[in-house]
């Protein structure tokens, strides 16, 4: 068979045209960068918590080669100052101005509730890497809202069980008067009173105040068997030091949800020694997974990781699971949800699953402070699931 030169030329041109068409179609399908909006506290009493979350998140993205579901990650950052009154404006900087694909934030429960509302209204994917506000995976739950951390109810409930089992009868609680404090105490009270204990007094002060003196005097006068508390970050450092300085540590044992002594031990020094807390992480898990995570974190950031770093890391893991199911499309909330509720997240804290309401179902450890570590004592509550009150999903 002979083919004329003109036919050959025509075929060549057709091949070229087809190649050009195919590559332009591929370009149209290749999603652009994945815009990740980090809304975290970078100033104030929770500043170090925000940094740890960002560090953990970036650590996993780096392990993935800087890409999630084939999309290169680009970061947008807002300092939310843990200020609920600025939260709606702040989250809209990320949603409307920067048009992020996903929101990661935040630490403070009041700020997180404003983020959840904005995420629900705009349909933007949200992963909460700390704030425990029960409503986020309760009454406000939504198919595009997830949490990689805990609900405030969870560590409180775990500690209440432990304290009731120890035979403690009369407890005074003390915390900041806002969602996280109120809900931690409520979770604590639920299991503690079920186990036969009584909360004789509930003390509080506004967030982020640290003038504890008057309240410590009230604790001394009430003479309870023990104290249960929720404080975190800079406030937790000051509370533990003031409690010891007031001479109460020897006479009235102090217990807390684990934030009391997480990421704070260097600053608390000996005043934290011996304290028992409950949390979904500990410094001495000594598993292959956690050891590898801790080594990389310490080398990269010249810091020891804490629960906040783990929650940031796991937010990135959850995002990857969700987006791998949608080929990188962050708007397909139903598909992301379906993938996450059947996943097991291989966390440094130990494997966890995600409830229908999108909150981790996880083990809570009883820990005791010693030699600047939160050492695991036992499992206080295995596979503890938040009751997700008011969530209809
Ligand atoms: C919260 O506001 O939900 C919160 C803040 C700091 C913590 C834990 C919970 O360490």
mmCIF file of C-alpha atoms and ligand atoms in Angstrom:
data_model
loop_
_atom_site.group_PDB
_atom_site.id
_atom_site.type_symbol
_atom_site.label_atom_id
_atom_site.label_comp_id
_atom_site.label_asym_id
_atom_site.label_seq_id
_atom_site.Cartn_x
_atom_site.Cartn_y
_atom_site.Cartn_z
ATOM 1 C CA UNK A 1 0.000 0.000 0.000
ATOM 2 C CA UNK A 2 1.263 3.425 -0.873
ATOM 3 C CA UNK A 3 0.280 6.512 1.083
ATOM 4 C CA UNK A 4 0.742 9.909 -0.477
ATOM 5 C CA UNK A 5 2.743 12.611 1.242
ATOM 6 C CA UNK A 6 -0.381 14.797 1.554
ATOM 7 C CA UNK A 7 -2.278 12.032 3.373
ATOM 8 C CA UNK A 8 0.664 11.560 5.763
ATOM 9 C CA UNK A 9 0.810 15.280 6.435
ATOM 10 C CA UNK A 10 -2.939 15.388 7.081
ATOM 11 C CA UNK A 11 -2.732 12.430 9.518
ATOM 12 C CA UNK A 12 0.180 14.075 11.319
ATOM 13 C CA UNK A 13 -1.843 17.243 11.762
ATOM 14 C CA UNK A 14 -4.786 15.213 13.101
ATOM 15 C CA UNK A 15 -2.529 13.448 15.640
ATOM 16 C CA UNK A 16 -1.100 16.772 16.775
ATOM 17 C CA UNK A 17 -4.584 18.257 17.138
ATOM 18 C CA UNK A 18 -5.767 15.253 19.161
ATOM 19 C CA UNK A 19 -2.706 15.428 21.436
ATOM 20 C CA UNK A 20 -3.299 19.119 22.052
ATOM 21 C CA UNK A 21 -6.962 18.459 22.844
ATOM 22 C CA UNK A 22 -6.081 15.620 25.240
ATOM 23 C CA UNK A 23 -3.553 17.724 27.099
ATOM 24 C CA UNK A 24 -5.905 20.694 27.404
ATOM 25 C CA UNK A 25 -8.613 18.371 28.783
ATOM 26 C CA UNK A 26 -6.115 16.975 31.290
ATOM 27 C CA UNK A 27 -5.204 20.520 32.314
ATOM 28 C CA UNK A 28 -8.864 21.331 32.874
ATOM 29 C CA UNK A 29 -9.244 18.245 35.076
ATOM 30 C CA UNK A 30 -6.047 18.697 37.078
ATOM 31 C CA UNK A 31 -7.277 20.405 40.221
ATOM 32 C CA UNK A 32 -5.286 23.419 41.317
ATOM 33 C CA UNK A 33 -3.570 23.794 44.629
ATOM 34 C CA UNK A 34 -5.473 22.662 47.698
ATOM 35 C CA UNK A 35 -6.087 25.799 49.737
ATOM 36 C CA UNK A 36 -5.914 24.978 53.440
ATOM 37 C CA UNK A 37 -7.071 27.702 55.837
ATOM 38 C CA UNK A 38 -5.463 27.457 59.263
ATOM 39 C CA UNK A 39 -7.484 29.411 61.798
ATOM 40 C CA UNK A 40 -5.638 29.024 65.090
ATOM 41 C CA UNK A 41 -4.515 31.081 68.084
ATOM 42 C CA UNK A 42 -1.001 32.400 67.533
ATOM 43 C CA UNK A 43 -1.218 34.889 70.421
ATOM 44 C CA UNK A 44 -2.694 34.718 73.932
ATOM 45 C CA UNK A 45 -2.980 31.930 76.498
ATOM 46 C CA UNK A 46 -3.413 29.241 73.792
ATOM 47 C CA UNK A 47 -0.648 30.457 71.421
ATOM 48 C CA UNK A 48 1.631 27.442 71.887
ATOM 49 C CA UNK A 49 -1.326 25.119 71.278
ATOM 50 C CA UNK A 50 -1.991 26.701 67.889
ATOM 51 C CA UNK A 51 1.640 26.354 66.889
ATOM 52 C CA UNK A 52 1.742 22.689 67.903
ATOM 53 C CA UNK A 53 -1.385 21.974 65.823
ATOM 54 C CA UNK A 54 0.113 23.665 62.767
ATOM 55 C CA UNK A 55 3.415 21.813 63.256
ATOM 56 C CA UNK A 56 1.645 18.464 63.458
ATOM 57 C CA UNK A 57 -0.499 19.190 60.414
ATOM 58 C CA UNK A 58 2.520 20.210 58.340
ATOM 59 C CA UNK A 59 4.451 17.155 59.480
ATOM 60 C CA UNK A 60 1.938 14.817 57.888
ATOM 61 C CA UNK A 61 1.601 16.912 54.738
ATOM 62 C CA UNK A 62 5.401 16.756 54.403
ATOM 63 C CA UNK A 63 5.236 12.970 54.769
ATOM 64 C CA UNK A 64 2.779 12.985 51.864
ATOM 65 C CA UNK A 65 5.272 14.916 49.716
ATOM 66 C CA UNK A 66 3.479 18.234 50.170
ATOM 67 C CA UNK A 67 0.343 16.959 48.397
ATOM 68 C CA UNK A 68 -3.045 15.639 49.447
ATOM 69 C CA UNK A 69 -4.949 13.546 46.911
ATOM 70 C CA UNK A 70 -2.579 14.796 44.210
ATOM 71 C CA UNK A 71 -3.089 18.480 45.010
ATOM 72 C CA UNK A 72 -0.231 20.595 46.252
ATOM 73 C CA UNK A 73 -1.092 22.121 49.632
ATOM 74 C CA UNK A 74 -1.090 25.900 49.950
ATOM 75 C CA UNK A 75 -1.573 27.454 53.401
ATOM 76 C CA UNK A 76 -3.577 30.523 54.426
ATOM 77 C CA UNK A 77 -3.339 31.607 58.065
ATOM 78 C CA UNK A 78 -5.426 33.672 60.471
ATOM 79 C CA UNK A 79 -4.640 34.320 64.146
ATOM 80 C CA UNK A 80 -8.007 33.956 65.901
ATOM 81 C CA UNK A 81 -6.604 35.167 69.262
ATOM 82 C CA UNK A 82 -9.053 32.751 70.969
ATOM 83 C CA UNK A 83 -11.530 35.632 70.740
ATOM 84 C CA UNK A 84 -15.115 34.547 69.971
ATOM 85 C CA UNK A 85 -16.177 38.147 69.273
ATOM 86 C CA UNK A 86 -13.823 38.260 66.249
ATOM 87 C CA UNK A 87 -14.445 34.698 65.120
ATOM 88 C CA UNK A 88 -17.051 35.257 62.394
ATOM 89 C CA UNK A 89 -14.992 37.999 60.728
ATOM 90 C CA UNK A 90 -11.872 35.884 60.993
ATOM 91 C CA UNK A 91 -13.364 32.763 59.482
ATOM 92 C CA UNK A 92 -14.846 34.795 56.639
ATOM 93 C CA UNK A 93 -11.353 36.024 55.736
ATOM 94 C CA UNK A 94 -10.573 32.413 54.906
ATOM 95 C CA UNK A 95 -13.921 31.449 53.369
ATOM 96 C CA UNK A 96 -14.748 34.557 51.350
ATOM 97 C CA UNK A 97 -11.468 36.410 50.799
ATOM 98 C CA UNK A 98 -9.062 33.480 50.384
ATOM 99 C CA UNK A 99 -11.696 30.998 49.151
ATOM 100 C CA UNK A 100 -10.057 28.082 50.930
ATOM 101 C CA UNK A 101 -11.070 24.500 50.156
ATOM 102 C CA UNK A 102 -10.855 23.408 53.774
ATOM 103 C CA UNK A 103 -10.772 25.065 57.186
ATOM 104 C CA UNK A 104 -8.569 23.680 59.953
ATOM 105 C CA UNK A 105 -9.359 25.208 63.338
ATOM 106 C CA UNK A 106 -9.426 25.892 66.151
ATOM 107 C CA UNK A 107 -8.431 25.583 69.840
ATOM 108 C CA UNK A 108 -11.093 27.626 71.674
ATOM 109 C CA UNK A 109 -14.629 26.166 71.866
ATOM 110 C CA UNK A 110 -16.416 29.513 71.488
ATOM 111 C CA UNK A 111 -14.422 30.367 68.355
ATOM 112 C CA UNK A 112 -14.963 26.857 66.987
ATOM 113 C CA UNK A 113 -18.731 27.205 67.280
ATOM 114 C CA UNK A 114 -18.631 30.343 65.123
ATOM 115 C CA UNK A 115 -16.450 28.454 62.628
ATOM 116 C CA UNK A 116 -18.905 25.552 62.576
ATOM 117 C CA UNK A 117 -21.801 27.902 61.882
ATOM 118 C CA UNK A 118 -19.930 29.558 58.988
ATOM 119 C CA UNK A 119 -18.822 26.172 57.637
ATOM 120 C CA UNK A 120 -22.354 24.858 57.757
ATOM 121 C CA UNK A 121 -23.749 27.920 55.968
ATOM 122 C CA UNK A 122 -21.083 28.013 53.253
ATOM 123 C CA UNK A 123 -20.618 24.244 52.888
ATOM 124 C CA UNK A 124 -16.857 24.603 53.424
ATOM 125 C CA UNK A 125 -15.168 21.484 54.749
ATOM 126 C CA UNK A 126 -14.086 21.954 58.395
ATOM 127 C CA UNK A 127 -11.831 19.779 60.523
ATOM 128 C CA UNK A 128 -11.554 20.863 64.161
ATOM 129 C CA UNK A 129 -8.096 19.911 65.498
ATOM 130 C CA UNK A 130 -8.772 20.723 69.162
ATOM 131 C CA UNK A 131 -11.800 22.667 70.420
ATOM 132 C CA UNK A 132 -14.056 20.265 72.289
ATOM 133 C CA UNK A 133 -17.364 22.205 72.084
ATOM 134 C CA UNK A 134 -19.898 19.392 72.438
ATOM 135 C CA UNK A 135 -22.257 21.094 69.976
ATOM 136 C CA UNK A 136 -19.779 20.852 67.069
ATOM 137 C CA UNK A 137 -20.443 17.111 66.871
ATOM 138 C CA UNK A 138 -23.776 17.425 68.701
ATOM 139 C CA UNK A 139 -26.582 19.861 67.944
ATOM 140 C CA UNK A 140 -24.526 21.660 65.244
ATOM 141 C CA UNK A 141 -23.230 18.508 63.558
ATOM 142 C CA UNK A 142 -23.110 18.526 59.769
ATOM 143 C CA UNK A 143 -21.918 16.327 56.949
ATOM 144 C CA UNK A 144 -18.988 18.689 56.206
ATOM 145 C CA UNK A 145 -17.811 19.152 59.843
ATOM 146 C CA UNK A 146 -15.323 16.759 61.490
ATOM 147 C CA UNK A 147 -13.129 16.660 64.574
ATOM 148 C CA UNK A 148 -9.697 15.033 64.998
ATOM 149 C CA UNK A 149 -9.538 15.723 68.740
ATOM 150 C CA UNK A 150 -12.257 15.042 71.375
ATOM 151 C CA UNK A 151 -15.490 16.439 72.761
ATOM 152 C CA UNK A 152 -15.267 18.313 76.062
ATOM 153 C CA UNK A 153 -17.521 15.665 77.561
ATOM 154 C CA UNK A 154 -15.013 12.859 76.856
ATOM 155 C CA UNK A 155 -11.977 13.544 79.115
ATOM 156 C CA UNK A 156 -14.254 14.829 81.893
ATOM 157 C CA UNK A 157 -16.344 11.666 81.748
ATOM 158 C CA UNK A 158 -13.225 9.449 81.764
ATOM 159 C CA UNK A 159 -11.790 11.218 84.819
ATOM 160 C CA UNK A 160 -15.114 11.026 86.696
ATOM 161 C CA UNK A 161 -15.136 7.257 86.286
ATOM 162 C CA UNK A 162 -11.585 6.966 87.614
ATOM 163 C CA UNK A 163 -12.210 9.191 90.629
ATOM 164 C CA UNK A 164 -15.444 7.444 91.578
ATOM 165 C CA UNK A 165 -13.673 4.069 91.371
ATOM 166 C CA UNK A 166 -10.934 5.389 93.667
ATOM 167 C CA UNK A 167 -13.648 5.919 96.286
ATOM 168 C CA UNK A 168 -13.447 9.721 96.239
ATOM 169 C CA UNK A 169 -16.757 11.129 97.513
ATOM 170 C CA UNK A 170 -16.738 14.953 97.709
ATOM 171 C CA UNK A 171 -15.303 17.069 94.911
ATOM 172 C CA UNK A 172 -15.035 20.787 94.158
ATOM 173 C CA UNK A 173 -14.666 21.697 90.472
ATOM 174 C CA UNK A 174 -12.888 24.787 89.163
ATOM 175 C CA UNK A 175 -12.608 26.020 85.581
ATOM 176 C CA UNK A 176 -13.018 28.868 83.127
ATOM 177 C CA UNK A 177 -16.636 29.903 82.585
ATOM 178 C CA UNK A 178 -17.118 29.047 78.909
ATOM 179 C CA UNK A 179 -18.174 26.048 76.843
ATOM 180 C CA UNK A 180 -14.993 24.017 77.366
ATOM 181 C CA UNK A 181 -14.967 24.467 81.131
ATOM 182 C CA UNK A 182 -18.710 23.997 81.600
ATOM 183 C CA UNK A 183 -18.847 20.908 79.397
ATOM 184 C CA UNK A 184 -15.758 19.263 80.925
ATOM 185 C CA UNK A 185 -17.324 19.661 84.352
ATOM 186 C CA UNK A 186 -20.660 18.358 83.067
ATOM 187 C CA UNK A 187 -19.002 15.241 81.600
ATOM 188 C CA UNK A 188 -17.081 14.727 84.839
ATOM 189 C CA UNK A 189 -20.174 15.124 86.982
ATOM 190 C CA UNK A 190 -22.166 12.672 84.866
ATOM 191 C CA UNK A 191 -19.866 9.702 85.495
ATOM 192 C CA UNK A 192 -18.665 10.765 88.956
ATOM 193 C CA UNK A 193 -22.179 11.071 90.352
ATOM 194 C CA UNK A 194 -23.237 7.870 88.593
ATOM 195 C CA UNK A 195 -20.320 6.223 90.459
ATOM 196 C CA UNK A 196 -21.516 7.495 93.830
ATOM 197 C CA UNK A 197 -19.629 10.804 94.199
ATOM 198 C CA UNK A 198 -20.972 14.308 94.786
ATOM 199 C CA UNK A 199 -19.870 17.640 93.374
ATOM 200 C CA UNK A 200 -20.217 19.923 96.384
ATOM 201 C CA UNK A 201 -19.216 23.192 94.722
ATOM 202 C CA UNK A 202 -18.628 24.418 91.152
ATOM 203 C CA UNK A 203 -16.195 27.333 90.967
ATOM 204 C CA UNK A 204 -15.327 29.328 87.866
ATOM 205 C CA UNK A 205 -13.800 32.522 86.553
ATOM 206 C CA UNK A 206 -14.085 34.197 83.139
ATOM 207 C CA UNK A 207 -11.782 33.055 80.296
ATOM 208 C CA UNK A 208 -8.814 33.758 80.140
ATOM 209 C CA UNK A 209 -8.461 35.205 83.668
ATOM 210 C CA UNK A 210 -5.824 33.749 85.979
ATOM 211 C CA UNK A 211 -6.618 35.485 89.274
ATOM 212 C CA UNK A 212 -7.106 32.229 91.169
ATOM 213 C CA UNK A 213 -6.401 33.380 94.730
ATOM 214 C CA UNK A 214 -9.943 33.971 95.976
ATOM 215 C CA UNK A 215 -11.145 30.667 94.517
ATOM 216 C CA UNK A 216 -8.240 28.761 96.075
ATOM 217 C CA UNK A 217 -9.279 30.167 99.445
ATOM 218 C CA UNK A 218 -12.801 28.846 98.835
ATOM 219 C CA UNK A 219 -11.407 25.388 98.012
ATOM 220 C CA UNK A 220 -9.365 25.357 101.241
ATOM 221 C CA UNK A 221 -12.488 26.293 103.234
ATOM 222 C CA UNK A 222 -14.696 23.661 101.546
ATOM 223 C CA UNK A 223 -12.195 20.875 102.390
ATOM 224 C CA UNK A 224 -13.313 18.441 99.642
ATOM 225 C CA UNK A 225 -11.688 15.029 99.161
ATOM 226 C CA UNK A 226 -10.330 16.229 95.798
ATOM 227 C CA UNK A 227 -10.556 18.887 93.100
ATOM 228 C CA UNK A 228 -11.385 18.334 89.421
ATOM 229 C CA UNK A 229 -10.347 21.009 86.951
ATOM 230 C CA UNK A 230 -10.184 22.047 83.313
ATOM 231 C CA UNK A 231 -7.530 24.608 82.416
ATOM 232 C CA UNK A 232 -5.170 24.613 79.441
ATOM 233 C CA UNK A 233 -2.172 26.428 77.991
ATOM 234 C CA UNK A 234 -0.793 29.418 79.901
ATOM 235 C CA UNK A 235 -3.725 29.362 82.328
ATOM 236 C CA UNK A 236 -2.990 25.731 83.253
ATOM 237 C CA UNK A 237 0.630 26.586 83.997
ATOM 238 C CA UNK A 238 -0.400 29.345 86.386
ATOM 239 C CA UNK A 239 -3.159 27.297 88.036
ATOM 240 C CA UNK A 240 -0.904 24.335 88.841
ATOM 241 C CA UNK A 241 1.767 26.656 90.249
ATOM 242 C CA UNK A 242 -0.726 28.683 92.305
ATOM 243 C CA UNK A 243 -2.382 25.511 93.644
ATOM 244 C CA UNK A 244 0.968 24.260 94.928
ATOM 245 C CA UNK A 245 2.017 27.694 96.243
ATOM 246 C CA UNK A 246 -1.244 27.918 98.233
ATOM 247 C CA UNK A 247 -0.214 24.700 99.998
ATOM 248 C CA UNK A 248 -3.216 22.797 98.652
ATOM 249 C CA UNK A 249 -1.350 20.170 96.642
ATOM 250 C CA UNK A 250 -0.422 18.221 99.787
ATOM 251 C CA UNK A 251 -3.842 18.307 101.412
ATOM 252 C CA UNK A 252 -6.411 18.180 98.563
ATOM 253 C CA UNK A 253 -5.445 16.040 95.537
ATOM 254 C CA UNK A 254 -5.828 17.818 92.213
ATOM 255 C CA UNK A 255 -7.166 15.957 89.162
ATOM 256 C CA UNK A 256 -7.974 17.228 85.707
ATOM 257 C CA UNK A 257 -8.697 16.600 82.103
ATOM 258 C CA UNK A 258 -5.238 16.086 80.645
ATOM 259 C CA UNK A 259 -4.866 19.551 79.130
ATOM 260 C CA UNK A 260 -3.884 20.660 82.632
ATOM 261 C CA UNK A 261 -0.456 19.101 82.157
ATOM 262 C CA UNK A 262 -0.051 18.748 78.378
ATOM 263 C CA UNK A 263 2.483 20.969 76.642
ATOM 264 C CA UNK A 264 2.954 22.710 79.995
ATOM 265 C CA UNK A 265 5.358 20.550 82.008
ATOM 266 C CA UNK A 266 8.547 22.523 81.377
ATOM 267 C CA UNK A 267 6.889 25.646 82.752
ATOM 268 C CA UNK A 268 5.133 23.880 85.651
ATOM 269 C CA UNK A 269 8.253 22.083 86.899
ATOM 270 C CA UNK A 270 7.960 20.145 90.156
ATOM 271 C CA UNK A 271 4.568 21.691 90.938
ATOM 272 C CA UNK A 272 3.015 19.276 88.419
ATOM 273 C CA UNK A 273 4.787 16.162 89.724
ATOM 274 C CA UNK A 274 2.434 13.347 90.670
ATOM 275 C CA UNK A 275 -0.739 14.886 89.191
ATOM 276 C CA UNK A 276 -3.253 12.469 87.647
ATOM 277 C CA UNK A 277 -5.178 13.435 84.519
ATOM 278 C CA UNK A 278 -7.181 11.718 81.761
ATOM 279 C CA UNK A 279 -6.586 12.286 78.066
ATOM 280 C CA UNK A 280 -6.500 10.557 74.676
ATOM 281 C CA UNK A 281 -2.693 10.831 74.538
ATOM 282 C CA UNK A 282 0.296 10.246 76.820
ATOM 283 C CA UNK A 283 4.041 10.794 76.471
ATOM 284 C CA UNK A 284 5.044 7.213 77.186
ATOM 285 C CA UNK A 285 2.901 5.103 74.888
ATOM 286 C CA UNK A 286 6.074 3.557 73.463
ATOM 287 C CA UNK A 287 4.437 2.216 70.316
ATOM 288 C CA UNK A 288 6.286 2.045 67.004
ATOM 289 C CA UNK A 289 3.820 4.538 65.519
ATOM 290 C CA UNK A 290 4.146 7.091 68.318
ATOM 291 C CA UNK A 291 7.916 6.748 68.633
ATOM 292 C CA UNK A 292 8.366 7.476 64.919
ATOM 293 C CA UNK A 293 5.995 10.449 65.123
ATOM 294 C CA UNK A 294 7.782 11.868 68.171
ATOM 295 C CA UNK A 295 11.247 11.473 66.714
ATOM 296 C CA UNK A 296 10.364 13.286 63.485
ATOM 297 C CA UNK A 297 8.526 16.026 65.380
ATOM 298 C CA UNK A 298 11.436 16.591 67.784
ATOM 299 C CA UNK A 299 13.967 16.700 64.931
ATOM 300 C CA UNK A 300 11.867 19.027 62.782
ATOM 301 C CA UNK A 301 10.668 21.513 65.369
ATOM 302 C CA UNK A 302 13.247 21.127 68.180
ATOM 303 C CA UNK A 303 10.287 20.653 70.527
ATOM 304 C CA UNK A 304 8.633 17.698 72.223
ATOM 305 C CA UNK A 305 5.215 16.928 70.738
ATOM 306 C CA UNK A 306 2.051 17.044 72.828
ATOM 307 C CA UNK A 307 -1.619 16.208 72.372
ATOM 308 C CA UNK A 308 -2.134 19.303 70.213
ATOM 309 C CA UNK A 309 0.600 18.251 67.778
ATOM 310 C CA UNK A 310 -1.043 14.819 67.499
ATOM 311 C CA UNK A 311 -4.468 16.340 66.812
ATOM 312 C CA UNK A 312 -2.974 18.552 64.056
ATOM 313 C CA UNK A 313 -1.204 15.563 62.539
ATOM 314 C CA UNK A 314 -4.426 13.557 62.590
ATOM 315 C CA UNK A 315 -6.417 16.412 61.046
ATOM 316 C CA UNK A 316 -4.098 16.066 58.040
ATOM 317 C CA UNK A 317 -4.516 12.286 58.084
ATOM 318 C CA UNK A 318 -8.306 12.655 58.123
ATOM 319 C CA UNK A 319 -8.210 15.210 55.330
ATOM 320 C CA UNK A 320 -6.163 12.817 53.206
ATOM 321 C CA UNK A 321 -8.581 9.930 53.810
ATOM 322 C CA UNK A 322 -11.550 12.134 52.907
ATOM 323 C CA UNK A 323 -10.033 13.686 49.802
ATOM 324 C CA UNK A 324 -8.584 10.433 48.500
ATOM 325 C CA UNK A 325 -12.184 9.250 48.294
ATOM 326 C CA UNK A 326 -13.206 12.219 46.099
ATOM 327 C CA UNK A 327 -10.047 12.553 43.971
ATOM 328 C CA UNK A 328 -9.234 15.774 45.766
ATOM 329 C CA UNK A 329 -12.668 17.413 45.605
ATOM 330 C CA UNK A 330 -13.313 19.057 49.005
ATOM 331 C CA UNK A 331 -16.910 19.974 48.152
ATOM 332 C CA UNK A 332 -18.195 16.363 48.134
ATOM 333 C CA UNK A 333 -19.103 16.264 51.821
ATOM 334 C CA UNK A 334 -21.286 13.146 51.675
ATOM 335 C CA UNK A 335 -18.507 11.091 50.069
ATOM 336 C CA UNK A 336 -15.888 12.455 52.463
ATOM 337 C CA UNK A 337 -18.149 11.574 55.388
ATOM 338 C CA UNK A 338 -18.776 8.050 54.067
ATOM 339 C CA UNK A 339 -15.020 7.450 53.742
ATOM 340 C CA UNK A 340 -14.208 8.810 57.198
ATOM 341 C CA UNK A 341 -16.876 6.989 59.184
ATOM 342 C CA UNK A 342 -15.603 3.683 57.878
ATOM 343 C CA UNK A 343 -11.903 4.537 58.295
ATOM 344 C CA UNK A 344 -9.545 3.692 61.121
ATOM 345 C CA UNK A 345 -7.064 6.510 61.664
ATOM 346 C CA UNK A 346 -3.586 5.225 62.458
ATOM 347 C CA UNK A 347 -2.860 7.923 65.034
ATOM 348 C CA UNK A 348 0.218 8.310 67.241
ATOM 349 C CA UNK A 349 -2.319 8.214 70.136
ATOM 350 C CA UNK A 350 -3.398 4.715 69.020
ATOM 351 C CA UNK A 351 -5.885 3.808 66.284
ATOM 352 C CA UNK A 352 -9.264 5.518 66.425
ATOM 353 C CA UNK A 353 -12.487 5.498 64.444
ATOM 354 C CA UNK A 354 -14.894 8.331 63.691
ATOM 355 C CA UNK A 355 -18.469 8.292 64.941
ATOM 356 C CA UNK A 356 -21.539 9.000 62.813
ATOM 357 C CA UNK A 357 -21.497 12.495 64.345
ATOM 358 C CA UNK A 358 -17.838 12.852 63.162
ATOM 359 C CA UNK A 359 -16.058 12.793 66.546
ATOM 360 C CA UNK A 360 -13.201 10.374 67.431
ATOM 361 C CA UNK A 361 -14.134 7.159 69.248
ATOM 362 C CA UNK A 362 -10.964 6.563 71.213
ATOM 363 C CA UNK A 363 -9.238 5.309 74.350
ATOM 364 C CA UNK A 364 -8.727 7.712 77.241
ATOM 365 C CA UNK A 365 -5.584 7.125 79.265
ATOM 366 C CA UNK A 366 -5.108 7.755 82.950
ATOM 367 C CA UNK A 367 -1.746 9.511 83.131
ATOM 368 C CA UNK A 368 0.512 10.630 85.960
ATOM 369 C CA UNK A 369 3.153 13.332 85.755
ATOM 370 C CA UNK A 370 6.718 12.220 86.500
ATOM 371 C CA UNK A 371 10.122 13.350 85.196
ATOM 372 C CA UNK A 372 8.531 15.965 82.916
ATOM 373 C CA UNK A 373 6.280 13.410 81.210
ATOM 374 C CA UNK A 374 2.617 12.462 81.244
ATOM 375 C CA UNK A 375 3.159 8.776 81.840
ATOM 376 C CA UNK A 376 0.441 6.304 80.920
ATOM 377 C CA UNK A 377 -0.859 4.516 84.022
ATOM 378 C CA UNK A 378 -3.756 2.589 82.489
ATOM 379 C CA UNK A 379 -6.673 2.905 80.088
ATOM 380 C CA UNK A 380 -9.271 4.910 81.999
ATOM 381 C CA UNK A 381 -12.016 4.423 79.420
ATOM 382 C CA UNK A 382 -11.698 2.273 76.292
ATOM 383 C CA UNK A 383 -13.230 3.328 72.950
ATOM 384 C CA UNK A 384 -15.160 6.119 74.626
ATOM 385 C CA UNK A 385 -17.776 7.609 72.305
ATOM 386 C CA UNK A 386 -19.346 11.026 72.826
ATOM 387 C CA UNK A 387 -23.145 10.715 73.169
ATOM 388 C CA UNK A 388 -23.554 13.337 70.388
ATOM 389 C CA UNK A 389 -26.676 14.732 71.999
ATOM 390 C CA UNK A 390 -28.845 16.617 69.519
ATOM 391 C CA UNK A 391 -26.987 15.448 66.400
ATOM 392 C CA UNK A 392 -29.175 14.382 63.522
ATOM 393 C CA UNK A 393 -27.048 13.075 60.663
HETATM 394 C C1 LIG B 1 -11.576 24.427 74.183
HETATM 395 O O1 LIG B 1 -11.842 25.630 74.292
HETATM 396 O O2 LIG B 1 -12.380 23.630 73.690
HETATM 397 C C2 LIG B 1 -10.267 23.910 74.627
HETATM 398 C C3 LIG B 1 -9.186 24.758 74.750
HETATM 399 C C4 LIG B 1 -7.949 24.241 75.145
HETATM 400 C C5 LIG B 1 -7.822 22.897 75.410
HETATM 401 C C6 LIG B 1 -8.902 22.046 75.307
HETATM 402 C C7 LIG B 1 -10.144 22.548 74.923
HETATM 403 O O3 LIG B 1 -6.641 22.401 75.751
#
